[in-house]
Short mmCIF file of C-alpha atoms and ligand atoms in Angstrom, two decimals:
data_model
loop_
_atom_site.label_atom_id
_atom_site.label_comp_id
_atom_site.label_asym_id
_atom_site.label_seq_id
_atom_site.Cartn_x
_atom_site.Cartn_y
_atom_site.Cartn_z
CA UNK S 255 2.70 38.16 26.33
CA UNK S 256 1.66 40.26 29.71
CA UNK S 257 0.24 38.51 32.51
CA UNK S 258 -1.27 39.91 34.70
CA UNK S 259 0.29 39.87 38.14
CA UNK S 260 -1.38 37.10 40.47
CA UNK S 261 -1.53 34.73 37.37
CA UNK S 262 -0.44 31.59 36.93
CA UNK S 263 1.98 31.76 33.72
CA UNK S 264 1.41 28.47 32.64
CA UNK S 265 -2.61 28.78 32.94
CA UNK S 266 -2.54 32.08 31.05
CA UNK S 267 -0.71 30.45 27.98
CA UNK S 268 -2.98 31.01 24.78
CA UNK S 269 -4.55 28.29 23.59
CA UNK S 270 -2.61 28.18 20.41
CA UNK S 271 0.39 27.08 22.18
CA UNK S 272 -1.51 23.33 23.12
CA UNK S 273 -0.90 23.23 19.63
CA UNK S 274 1.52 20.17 18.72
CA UNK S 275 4.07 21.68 16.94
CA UNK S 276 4.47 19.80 14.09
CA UNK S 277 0.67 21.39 13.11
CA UNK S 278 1.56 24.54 11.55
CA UNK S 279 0.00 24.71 9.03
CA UNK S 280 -4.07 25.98 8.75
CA UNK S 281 -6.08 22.44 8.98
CA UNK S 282 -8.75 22.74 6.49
CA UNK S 283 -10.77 20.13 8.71
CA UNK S 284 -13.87 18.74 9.70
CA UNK S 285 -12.04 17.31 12.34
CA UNK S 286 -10.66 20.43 13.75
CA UNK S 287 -13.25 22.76 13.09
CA UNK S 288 -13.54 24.66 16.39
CA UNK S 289 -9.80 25.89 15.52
CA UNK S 290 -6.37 25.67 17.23
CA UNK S 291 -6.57 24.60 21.47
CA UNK S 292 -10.66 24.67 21.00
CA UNK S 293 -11.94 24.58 24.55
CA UNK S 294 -15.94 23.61 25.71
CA UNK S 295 -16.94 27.28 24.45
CA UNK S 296 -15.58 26.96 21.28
CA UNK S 297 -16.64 23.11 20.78
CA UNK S 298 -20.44 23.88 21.63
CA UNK S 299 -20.74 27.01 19.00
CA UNK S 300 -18.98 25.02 16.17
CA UNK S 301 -21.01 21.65 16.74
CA UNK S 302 -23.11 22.21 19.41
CA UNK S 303 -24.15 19.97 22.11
CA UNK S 304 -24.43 15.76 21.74
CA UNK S 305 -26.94 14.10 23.90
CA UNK S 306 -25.06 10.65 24.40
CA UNK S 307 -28.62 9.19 26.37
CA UNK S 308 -30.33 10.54 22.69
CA UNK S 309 -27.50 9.27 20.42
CA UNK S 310 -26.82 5.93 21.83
CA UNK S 311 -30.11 3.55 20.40
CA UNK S 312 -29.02 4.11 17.41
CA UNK S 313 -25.51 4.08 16.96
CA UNK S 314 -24.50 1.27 15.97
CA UNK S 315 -26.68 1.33 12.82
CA UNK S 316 -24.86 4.77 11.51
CA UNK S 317 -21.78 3.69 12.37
CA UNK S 318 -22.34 0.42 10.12
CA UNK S 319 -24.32 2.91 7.36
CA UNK S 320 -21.51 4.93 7.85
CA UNK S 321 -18.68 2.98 7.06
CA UNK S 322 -16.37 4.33 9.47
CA UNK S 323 -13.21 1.85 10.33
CA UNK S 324 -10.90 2.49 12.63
CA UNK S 325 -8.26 4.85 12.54
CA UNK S 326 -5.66 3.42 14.36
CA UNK S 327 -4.27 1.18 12.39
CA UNK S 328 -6.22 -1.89 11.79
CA UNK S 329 -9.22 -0.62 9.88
CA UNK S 330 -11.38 -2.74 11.62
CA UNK S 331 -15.41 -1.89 11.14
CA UNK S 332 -16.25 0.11 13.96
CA UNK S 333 -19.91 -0.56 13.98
CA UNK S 334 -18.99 -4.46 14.56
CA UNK S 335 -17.11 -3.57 17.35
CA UNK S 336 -19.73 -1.52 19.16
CA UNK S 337 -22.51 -4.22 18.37
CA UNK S 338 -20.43 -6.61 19.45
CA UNK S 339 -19.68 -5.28 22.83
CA UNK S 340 -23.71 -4.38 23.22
CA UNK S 341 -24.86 -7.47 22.56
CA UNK S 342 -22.05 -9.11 24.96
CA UNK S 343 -22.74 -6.22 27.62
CA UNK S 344 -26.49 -7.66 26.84
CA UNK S 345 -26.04 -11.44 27.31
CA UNK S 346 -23.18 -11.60 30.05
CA UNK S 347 -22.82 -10.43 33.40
CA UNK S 348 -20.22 -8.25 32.82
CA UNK S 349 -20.77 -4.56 31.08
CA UNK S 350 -17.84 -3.50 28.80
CA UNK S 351 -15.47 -0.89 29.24
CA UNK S 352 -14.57 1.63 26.50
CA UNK S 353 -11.17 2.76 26.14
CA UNK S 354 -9.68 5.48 24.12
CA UNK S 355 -6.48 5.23 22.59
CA UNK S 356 -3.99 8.00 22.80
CA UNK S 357 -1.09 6.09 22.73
CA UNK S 358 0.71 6.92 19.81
CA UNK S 359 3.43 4.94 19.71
CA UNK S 360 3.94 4.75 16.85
CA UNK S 361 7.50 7.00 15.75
CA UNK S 362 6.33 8.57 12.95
CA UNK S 363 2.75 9.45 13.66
CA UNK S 364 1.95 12.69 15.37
CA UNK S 365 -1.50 12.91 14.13
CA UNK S 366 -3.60 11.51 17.38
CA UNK S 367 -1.62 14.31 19.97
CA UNK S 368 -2.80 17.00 17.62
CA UNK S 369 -6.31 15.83 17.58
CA UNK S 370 -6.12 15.82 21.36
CA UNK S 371 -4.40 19.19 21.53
CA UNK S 372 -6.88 20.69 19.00
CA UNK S 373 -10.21 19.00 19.08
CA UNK S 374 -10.52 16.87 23.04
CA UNK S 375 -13.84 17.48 23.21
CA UNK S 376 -14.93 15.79 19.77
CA UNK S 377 -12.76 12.53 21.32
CA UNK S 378 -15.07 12.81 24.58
CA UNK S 379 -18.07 13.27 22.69
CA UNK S 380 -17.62 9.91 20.64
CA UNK S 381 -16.67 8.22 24.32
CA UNK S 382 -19.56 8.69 26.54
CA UNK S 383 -21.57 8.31 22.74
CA UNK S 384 -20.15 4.73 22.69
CA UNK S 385 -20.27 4.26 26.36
CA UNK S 386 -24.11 5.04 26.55
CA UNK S 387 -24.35 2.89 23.01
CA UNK S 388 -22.70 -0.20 25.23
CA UNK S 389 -24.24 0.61 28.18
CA UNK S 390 -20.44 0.26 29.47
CA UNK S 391 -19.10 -0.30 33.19
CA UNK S 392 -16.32 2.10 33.05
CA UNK S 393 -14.91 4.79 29.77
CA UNK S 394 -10.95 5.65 29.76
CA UNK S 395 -8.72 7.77 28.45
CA UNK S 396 -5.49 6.49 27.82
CA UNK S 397 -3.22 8.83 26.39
CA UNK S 398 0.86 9.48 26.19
CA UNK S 399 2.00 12.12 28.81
CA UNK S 400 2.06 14.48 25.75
CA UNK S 401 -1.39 14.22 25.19
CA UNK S 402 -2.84 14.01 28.91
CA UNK S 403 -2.51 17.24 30.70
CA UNK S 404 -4.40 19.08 27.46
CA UNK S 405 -7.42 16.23 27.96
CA UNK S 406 -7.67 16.61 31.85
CA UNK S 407 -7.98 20.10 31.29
CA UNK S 408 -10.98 19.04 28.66
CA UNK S 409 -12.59 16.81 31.19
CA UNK S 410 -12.14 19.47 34.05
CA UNK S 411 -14.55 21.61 31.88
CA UNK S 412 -17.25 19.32 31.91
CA UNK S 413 -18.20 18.36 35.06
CA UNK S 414 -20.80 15.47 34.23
CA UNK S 415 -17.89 13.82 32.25
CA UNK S 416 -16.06 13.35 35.93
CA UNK S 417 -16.92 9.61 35.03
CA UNK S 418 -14.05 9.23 32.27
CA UNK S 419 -11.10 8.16 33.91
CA UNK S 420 -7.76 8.97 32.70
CA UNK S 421 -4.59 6.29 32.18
CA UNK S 422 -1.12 7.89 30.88
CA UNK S 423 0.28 5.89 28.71
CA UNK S 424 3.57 4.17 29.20
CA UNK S 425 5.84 4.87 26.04
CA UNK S 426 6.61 2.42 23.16
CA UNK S 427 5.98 0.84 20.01
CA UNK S 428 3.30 -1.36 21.47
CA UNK S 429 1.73 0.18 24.52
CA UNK S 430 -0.81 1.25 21.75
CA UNK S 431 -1.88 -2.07 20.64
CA UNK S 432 -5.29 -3.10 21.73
CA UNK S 433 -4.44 -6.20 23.99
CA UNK S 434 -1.92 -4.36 25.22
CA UNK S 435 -4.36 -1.28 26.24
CA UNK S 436 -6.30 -3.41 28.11
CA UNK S 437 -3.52 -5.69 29.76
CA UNK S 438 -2.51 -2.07 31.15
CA UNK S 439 -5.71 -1.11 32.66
CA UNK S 440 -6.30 -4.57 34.20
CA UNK S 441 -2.69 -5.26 35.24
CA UNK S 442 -0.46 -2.13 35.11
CA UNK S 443 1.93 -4.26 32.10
CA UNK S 444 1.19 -3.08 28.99
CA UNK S 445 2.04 -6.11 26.87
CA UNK S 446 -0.30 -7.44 24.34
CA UNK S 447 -2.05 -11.12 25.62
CA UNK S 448 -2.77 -14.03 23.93
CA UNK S 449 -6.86 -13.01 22.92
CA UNK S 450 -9.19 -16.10 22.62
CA UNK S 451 -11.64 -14.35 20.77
CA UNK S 452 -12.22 -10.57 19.90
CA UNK S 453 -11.53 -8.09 22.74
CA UNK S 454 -15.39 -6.33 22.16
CA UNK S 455 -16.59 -9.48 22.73
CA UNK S 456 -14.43 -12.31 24.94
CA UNK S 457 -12.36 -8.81 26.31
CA UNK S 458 -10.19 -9.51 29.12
CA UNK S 459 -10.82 -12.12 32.03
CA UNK S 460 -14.62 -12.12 30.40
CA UNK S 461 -15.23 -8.27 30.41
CA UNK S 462 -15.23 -7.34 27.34
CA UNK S 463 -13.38 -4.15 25.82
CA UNK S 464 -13.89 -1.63 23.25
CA UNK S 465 -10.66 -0.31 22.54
CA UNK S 466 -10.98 2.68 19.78
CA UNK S 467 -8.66 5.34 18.52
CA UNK S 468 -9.32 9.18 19.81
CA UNK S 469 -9.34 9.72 15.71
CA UNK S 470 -12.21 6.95 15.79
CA UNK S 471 -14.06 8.71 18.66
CA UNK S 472 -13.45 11.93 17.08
CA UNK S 473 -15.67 10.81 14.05
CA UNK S 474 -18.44 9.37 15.88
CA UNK S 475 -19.13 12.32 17.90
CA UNK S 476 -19.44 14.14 14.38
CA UNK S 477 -21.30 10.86 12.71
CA UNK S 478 -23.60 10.65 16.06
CA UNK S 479 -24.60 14.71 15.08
CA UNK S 480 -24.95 14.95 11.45
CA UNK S 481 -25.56 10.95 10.22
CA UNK S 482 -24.16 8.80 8.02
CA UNK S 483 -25.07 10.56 4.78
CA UNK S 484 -23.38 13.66 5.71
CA UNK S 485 -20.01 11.51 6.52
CA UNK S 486 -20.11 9.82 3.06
CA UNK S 487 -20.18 13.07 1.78
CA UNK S 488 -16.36 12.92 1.28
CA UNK S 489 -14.32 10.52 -0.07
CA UNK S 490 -15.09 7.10 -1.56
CA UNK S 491 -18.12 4.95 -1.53
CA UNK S 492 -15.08 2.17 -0.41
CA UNK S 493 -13.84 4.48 1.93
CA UNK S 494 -16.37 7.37 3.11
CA UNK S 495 -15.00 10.24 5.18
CA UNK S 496 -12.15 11.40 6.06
CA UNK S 497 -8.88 10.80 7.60
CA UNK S 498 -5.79 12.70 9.75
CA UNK S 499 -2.56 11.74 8.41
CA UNK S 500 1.08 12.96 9.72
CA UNK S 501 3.06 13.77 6.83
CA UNK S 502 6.91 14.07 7.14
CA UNK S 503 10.25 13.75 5.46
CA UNK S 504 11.08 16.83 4.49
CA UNK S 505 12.63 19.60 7.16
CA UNK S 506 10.64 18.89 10.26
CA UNK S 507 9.42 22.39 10.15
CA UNK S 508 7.13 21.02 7.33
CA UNK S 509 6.01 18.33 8.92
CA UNK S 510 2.03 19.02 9.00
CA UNK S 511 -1.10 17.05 9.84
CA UNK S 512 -3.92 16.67 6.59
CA UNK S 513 -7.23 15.65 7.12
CA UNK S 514 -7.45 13.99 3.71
CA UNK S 515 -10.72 12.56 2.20
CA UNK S 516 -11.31 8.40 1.73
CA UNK S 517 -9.42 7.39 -1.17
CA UNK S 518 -6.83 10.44 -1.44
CA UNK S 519 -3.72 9.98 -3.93
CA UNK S 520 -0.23 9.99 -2.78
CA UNK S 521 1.14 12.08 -5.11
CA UNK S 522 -2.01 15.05 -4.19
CA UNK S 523 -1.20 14.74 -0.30
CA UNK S 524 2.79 14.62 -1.11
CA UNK S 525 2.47 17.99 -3.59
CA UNK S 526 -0.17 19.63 -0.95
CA UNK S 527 2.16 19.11 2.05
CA UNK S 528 4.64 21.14 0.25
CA UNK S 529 6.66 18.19 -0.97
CA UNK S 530 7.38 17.46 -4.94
CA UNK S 531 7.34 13.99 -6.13
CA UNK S 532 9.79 14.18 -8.41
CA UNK S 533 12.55 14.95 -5.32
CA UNK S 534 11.25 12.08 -3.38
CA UNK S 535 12.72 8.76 -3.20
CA UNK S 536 10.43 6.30 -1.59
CA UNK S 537 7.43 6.64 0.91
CA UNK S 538 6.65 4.87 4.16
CA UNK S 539 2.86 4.87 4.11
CA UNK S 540 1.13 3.34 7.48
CA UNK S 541 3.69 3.70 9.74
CA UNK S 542 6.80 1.25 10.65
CA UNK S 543 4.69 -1.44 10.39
CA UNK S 544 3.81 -0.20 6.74
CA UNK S 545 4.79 -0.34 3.31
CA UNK S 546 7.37 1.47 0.99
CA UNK S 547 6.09 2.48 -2.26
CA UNK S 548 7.43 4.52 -5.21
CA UNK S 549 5.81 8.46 -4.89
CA UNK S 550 3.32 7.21 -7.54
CA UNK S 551 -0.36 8.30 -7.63
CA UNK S 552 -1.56 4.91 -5.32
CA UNK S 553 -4.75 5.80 -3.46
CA UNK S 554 -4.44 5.76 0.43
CA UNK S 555 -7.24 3.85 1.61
CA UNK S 556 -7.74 0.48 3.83
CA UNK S 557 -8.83 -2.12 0.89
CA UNK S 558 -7.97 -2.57 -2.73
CA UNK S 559 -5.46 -4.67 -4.60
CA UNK S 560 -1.79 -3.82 -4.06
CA UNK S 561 -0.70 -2.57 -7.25
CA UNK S 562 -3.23 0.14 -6.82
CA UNK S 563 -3.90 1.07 -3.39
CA UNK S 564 -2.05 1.52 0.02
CA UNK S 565 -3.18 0.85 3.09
CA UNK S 566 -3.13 4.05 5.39
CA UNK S 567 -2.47 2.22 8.74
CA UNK S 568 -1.53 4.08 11.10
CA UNK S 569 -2.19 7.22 9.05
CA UNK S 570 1.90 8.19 8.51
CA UNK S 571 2.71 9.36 5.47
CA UNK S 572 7.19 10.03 5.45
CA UNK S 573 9.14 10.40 2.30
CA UNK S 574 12.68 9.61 1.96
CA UNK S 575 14.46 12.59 -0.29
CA UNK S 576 16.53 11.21 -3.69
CA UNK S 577 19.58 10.59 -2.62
CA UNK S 578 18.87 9.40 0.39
CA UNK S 579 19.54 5.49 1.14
CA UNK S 580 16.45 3.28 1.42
CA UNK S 581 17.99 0.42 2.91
CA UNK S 582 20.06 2.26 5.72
CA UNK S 583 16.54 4.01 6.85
CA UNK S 584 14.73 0.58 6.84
CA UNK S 585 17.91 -1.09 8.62
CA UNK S 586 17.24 1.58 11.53
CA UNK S 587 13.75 0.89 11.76
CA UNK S 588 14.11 -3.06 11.81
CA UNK S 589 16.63 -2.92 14.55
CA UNK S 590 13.85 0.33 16.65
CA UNK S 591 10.91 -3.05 15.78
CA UNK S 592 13.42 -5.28 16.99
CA UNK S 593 14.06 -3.61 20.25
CA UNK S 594 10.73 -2.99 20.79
CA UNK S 595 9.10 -6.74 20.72
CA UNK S 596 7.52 -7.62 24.07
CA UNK S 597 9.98 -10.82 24.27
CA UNK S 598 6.71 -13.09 24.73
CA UNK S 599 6.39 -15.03 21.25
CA UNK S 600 9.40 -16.41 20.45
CA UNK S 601 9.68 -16.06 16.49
CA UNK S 602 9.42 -12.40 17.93
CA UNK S 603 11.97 -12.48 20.42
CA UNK S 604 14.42 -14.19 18.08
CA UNK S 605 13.24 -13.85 14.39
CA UNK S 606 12.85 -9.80 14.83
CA UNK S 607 16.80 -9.53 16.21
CA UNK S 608 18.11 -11.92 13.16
CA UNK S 609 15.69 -9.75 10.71
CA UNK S 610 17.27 -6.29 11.68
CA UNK S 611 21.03 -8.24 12.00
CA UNK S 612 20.71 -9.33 8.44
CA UNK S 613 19.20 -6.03 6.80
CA UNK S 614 22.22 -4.21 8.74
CA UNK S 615 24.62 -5.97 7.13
CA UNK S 616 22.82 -5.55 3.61
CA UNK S 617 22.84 -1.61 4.70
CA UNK S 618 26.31 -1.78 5.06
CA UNK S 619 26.95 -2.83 1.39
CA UNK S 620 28.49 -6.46 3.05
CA UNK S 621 28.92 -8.88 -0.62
CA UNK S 622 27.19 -11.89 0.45
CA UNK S 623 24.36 -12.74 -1.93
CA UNK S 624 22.43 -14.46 0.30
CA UNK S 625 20.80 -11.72 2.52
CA UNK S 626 17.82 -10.84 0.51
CA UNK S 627 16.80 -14.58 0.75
CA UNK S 628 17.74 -14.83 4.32
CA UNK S 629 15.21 -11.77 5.14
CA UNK S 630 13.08 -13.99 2.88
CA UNK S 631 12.73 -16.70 4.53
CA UNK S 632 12.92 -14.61 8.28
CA UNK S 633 10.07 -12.88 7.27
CA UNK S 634 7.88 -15.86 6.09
CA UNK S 635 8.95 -17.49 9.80
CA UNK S 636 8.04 -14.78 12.04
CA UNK S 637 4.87 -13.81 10.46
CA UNK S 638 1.19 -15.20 11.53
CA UNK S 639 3.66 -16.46 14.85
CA UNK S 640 3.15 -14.03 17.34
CA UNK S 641 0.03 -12.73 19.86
CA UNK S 642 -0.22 -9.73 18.40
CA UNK S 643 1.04 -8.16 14.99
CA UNK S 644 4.31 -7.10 15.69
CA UNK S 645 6.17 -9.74 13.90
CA UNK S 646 3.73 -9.32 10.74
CA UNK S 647 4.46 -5.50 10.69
CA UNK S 648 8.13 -5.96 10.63
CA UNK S 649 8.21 -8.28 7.57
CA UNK S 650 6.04 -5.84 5.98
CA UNK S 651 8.06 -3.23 6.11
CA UNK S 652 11.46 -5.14 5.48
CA UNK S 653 10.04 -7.17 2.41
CA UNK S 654 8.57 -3.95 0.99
CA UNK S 655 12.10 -2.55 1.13
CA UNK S 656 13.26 -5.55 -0.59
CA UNK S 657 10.96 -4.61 -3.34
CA UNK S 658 11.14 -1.23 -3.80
CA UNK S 659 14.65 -0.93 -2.65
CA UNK S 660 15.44 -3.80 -5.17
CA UNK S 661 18.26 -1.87 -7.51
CA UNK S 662 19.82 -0.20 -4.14
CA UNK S 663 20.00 -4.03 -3.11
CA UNK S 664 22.00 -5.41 -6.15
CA UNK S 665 24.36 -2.27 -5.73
CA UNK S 666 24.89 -2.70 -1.93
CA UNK S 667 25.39 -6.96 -2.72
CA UNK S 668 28.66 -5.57 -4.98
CA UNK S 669 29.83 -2.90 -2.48
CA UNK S 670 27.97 0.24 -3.83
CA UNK S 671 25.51 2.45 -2.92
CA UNK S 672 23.33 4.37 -5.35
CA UNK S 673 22.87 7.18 -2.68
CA UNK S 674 24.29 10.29 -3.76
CA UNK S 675 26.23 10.62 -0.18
CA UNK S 676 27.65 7.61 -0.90
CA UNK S 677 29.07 8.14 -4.42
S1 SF4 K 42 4.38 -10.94 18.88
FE1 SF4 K 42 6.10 -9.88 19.83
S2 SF4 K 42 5.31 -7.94 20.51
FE2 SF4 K 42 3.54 -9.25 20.06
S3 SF4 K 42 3.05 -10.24 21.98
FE3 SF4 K 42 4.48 -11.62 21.00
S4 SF4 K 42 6.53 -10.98 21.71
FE4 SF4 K 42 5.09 -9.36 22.21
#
């Protein structure tokens, strides 16, 4: 590329290259619309303006007719959460604060930095649209150092959003969770706190906090424009809209972000990432503190019985090839969730460490028959036993493995290993 001389290099980068990327591939998105790097130009002539004053009366009722939950992880109705906080803001002394979340901890997710990257304005759209809804004190950003340079650039080109202010991120598994988000703001630790009620309403230290994902934000800047009926448009009358998923597993070159509709099936997203079924293994769907299922056609959505449906979490979607071993990839991710407990809650500080001792050994084909019912009865302890939900997002993930895993277990308990590299 020329520059021209007197030009900053960096500044004169084309937009494409804010691109995260793992995104190469064309994102057929409503989500994304405005195209690769979109700055305020772009934004405005794809979605035009949002008055946040206009939007904010009635917000709360499309976001409940909506159906919109939360992206991040939880699913939580996001309509409750900005009522919640109104009527709080309402009856205390103390306005909320809105937060967005940028975190991204989360390993295998890559979904919320390409959002940013691609689509900031959208996110700060949905802010101020909540902010205004919740009549809120104070509106953050709070985004990893990947992510923040791209949004202060965003927020530079809008000077009436000089209001938002703008948190990095420390890194880690749970800088991301919402407790923890606010701990952060309020006292520079980002560990998650013991809550006595629900952060939108009881909050922190009586102010309460609306913690949503940029994802979240994203689609209420797009639900506050075009209503409710135009986000039920796609996917399921269970789960309306749409979603951003990272997809991975394959070579990382082919790691790509979908926007998939409510209610997608694994087997569609797997084949339309590039990926075929039949070669895969096993797939991690929600994240580390998901589940493994067989590449069967389960839909990907937040509710629905198990044999059916699986949850999307944190919206990670990573296959494991045939061949590969299940229970060595698990054994690395119990002992990552291990390391990565905020040694507050002690079933976390102790039960996570024992969890990821015992799978290693089962990963390492050692013959004693009683692991599987160790992790058993580990995972039963730690879970419902911490503040937040680390604990309960470990044994998910470990017990699913159990499962799924459950004919690589009987070979590792008599020395083998069904994994072609092993054999
Ligand atoms: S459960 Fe674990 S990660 Fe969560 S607050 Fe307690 S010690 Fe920290």
């Amino acid at each position: 590329m020329n520059v021209p001389a007197g030009v900053d290099q960096q500044a004169a980068r084309p937009p494409q290259q804010q691109v995260h990327p793992k995104a190469t591939r064309p994102l057929p998105s409503r989500l994304m619309a405005a195209g690769p790097g979109a700055g305020i130009a772009a934004h405005l002539a794809t979605f035009g303006p949002l008055d946040a004053e206009a939007a904010a009366p009635s917000l709360p009722g499309m976001l409940e007719a909506s159906g919109l939950t939360g992206r991040g992880g939880a699913a939580f109705a996001t309509w409750h959460k900005a009522l919640s906080a109104s009527r709080s803001g309402r009856q205390g002394a103390v306005a909320p604060m809105v937060i967005a979340n940028g975190a991204e901890g989360e390993p295998l997710s890559f979904k919320d930095r390409t959002l940013l990257a691609n689509a900031p304005h959208l996110v700060i759209d949905g802010l101020l649209a909540v902010g205004r809804a919740v009549s809120a004190a104070q509106v953050y950003i709070y985004a990893s150092s990947v992510s923040l340079p791209g949004v202060q650039r965003a927020v530079a080109e809008r000077p009436r959003s000089s209001g938002i202010a703008l948190v990095e991120a420390p890194p880690g598994f749970i800088s991301g969770e919402a407790s923890a988000v606010v701990n952060y703001l309020a006292t520079g630790t980002a560990i998650p706190f013991d809550k006595q009620g629900r952060l939108s309403e009881t909050g922190f230290k009586g102010q309460p906090a609306v913690v949503l994902n940029v994802e979240t934000l994203a689609h209420i800047a797009l639900i506050a424009r075009y209503g409710p009926a135009w986000f039920r448009e796609v996917g399921t009358p269970e789960d309306p809209g749409t979603r951003l998923a990272s997809v991975s597993g394959g070579a990382p070159e082919h790691d790509v972000v979908l926007e998939l509709p409510g209610g997608a099936v694994l087997t569609d997203v797997l084949l339309a990432a590039g990926t075929n079924p039949a070669n895969v293994s096993a797939v991690l769907v929600g994240g580390y503190h998901g589940r493994w299922v067989r590449p069967e056609p389960y839909l990907i959505a937040p509710f629905g019985p198990a044999h059916r449906v699986v949850r999307p979490g944190a919206g990670v979607i990573h296959s494991i090839a045939a061949g590969q071993c299940g229970l060595q990839v698990t054994a690395g991710m119990a002992r990552y969730l291990a390391g990565e407990s905020a040694k507050q809650c002690g079933p976390c500080m102790f039960g996570l460490p024992a969890m990821a001792s015992v799978f290693e050994r089962l990963a390492a084909r050692v013959p004693d028959p009683r692991l599987p019912s160790e992790m058993d009865r580990l995972a039963a302890l730690v879970s419902g036993r911490g503040a937040c939900s680390h604990p309960d997002g470990t044994a998910r993930l470990v017990t699913s493995a159990l499962e799924v895993f459950s004919d690589d277990v009987q070979a590792h308990l008599s020395g083998r290993c069904l994994s072609a590299r092993w054999n």
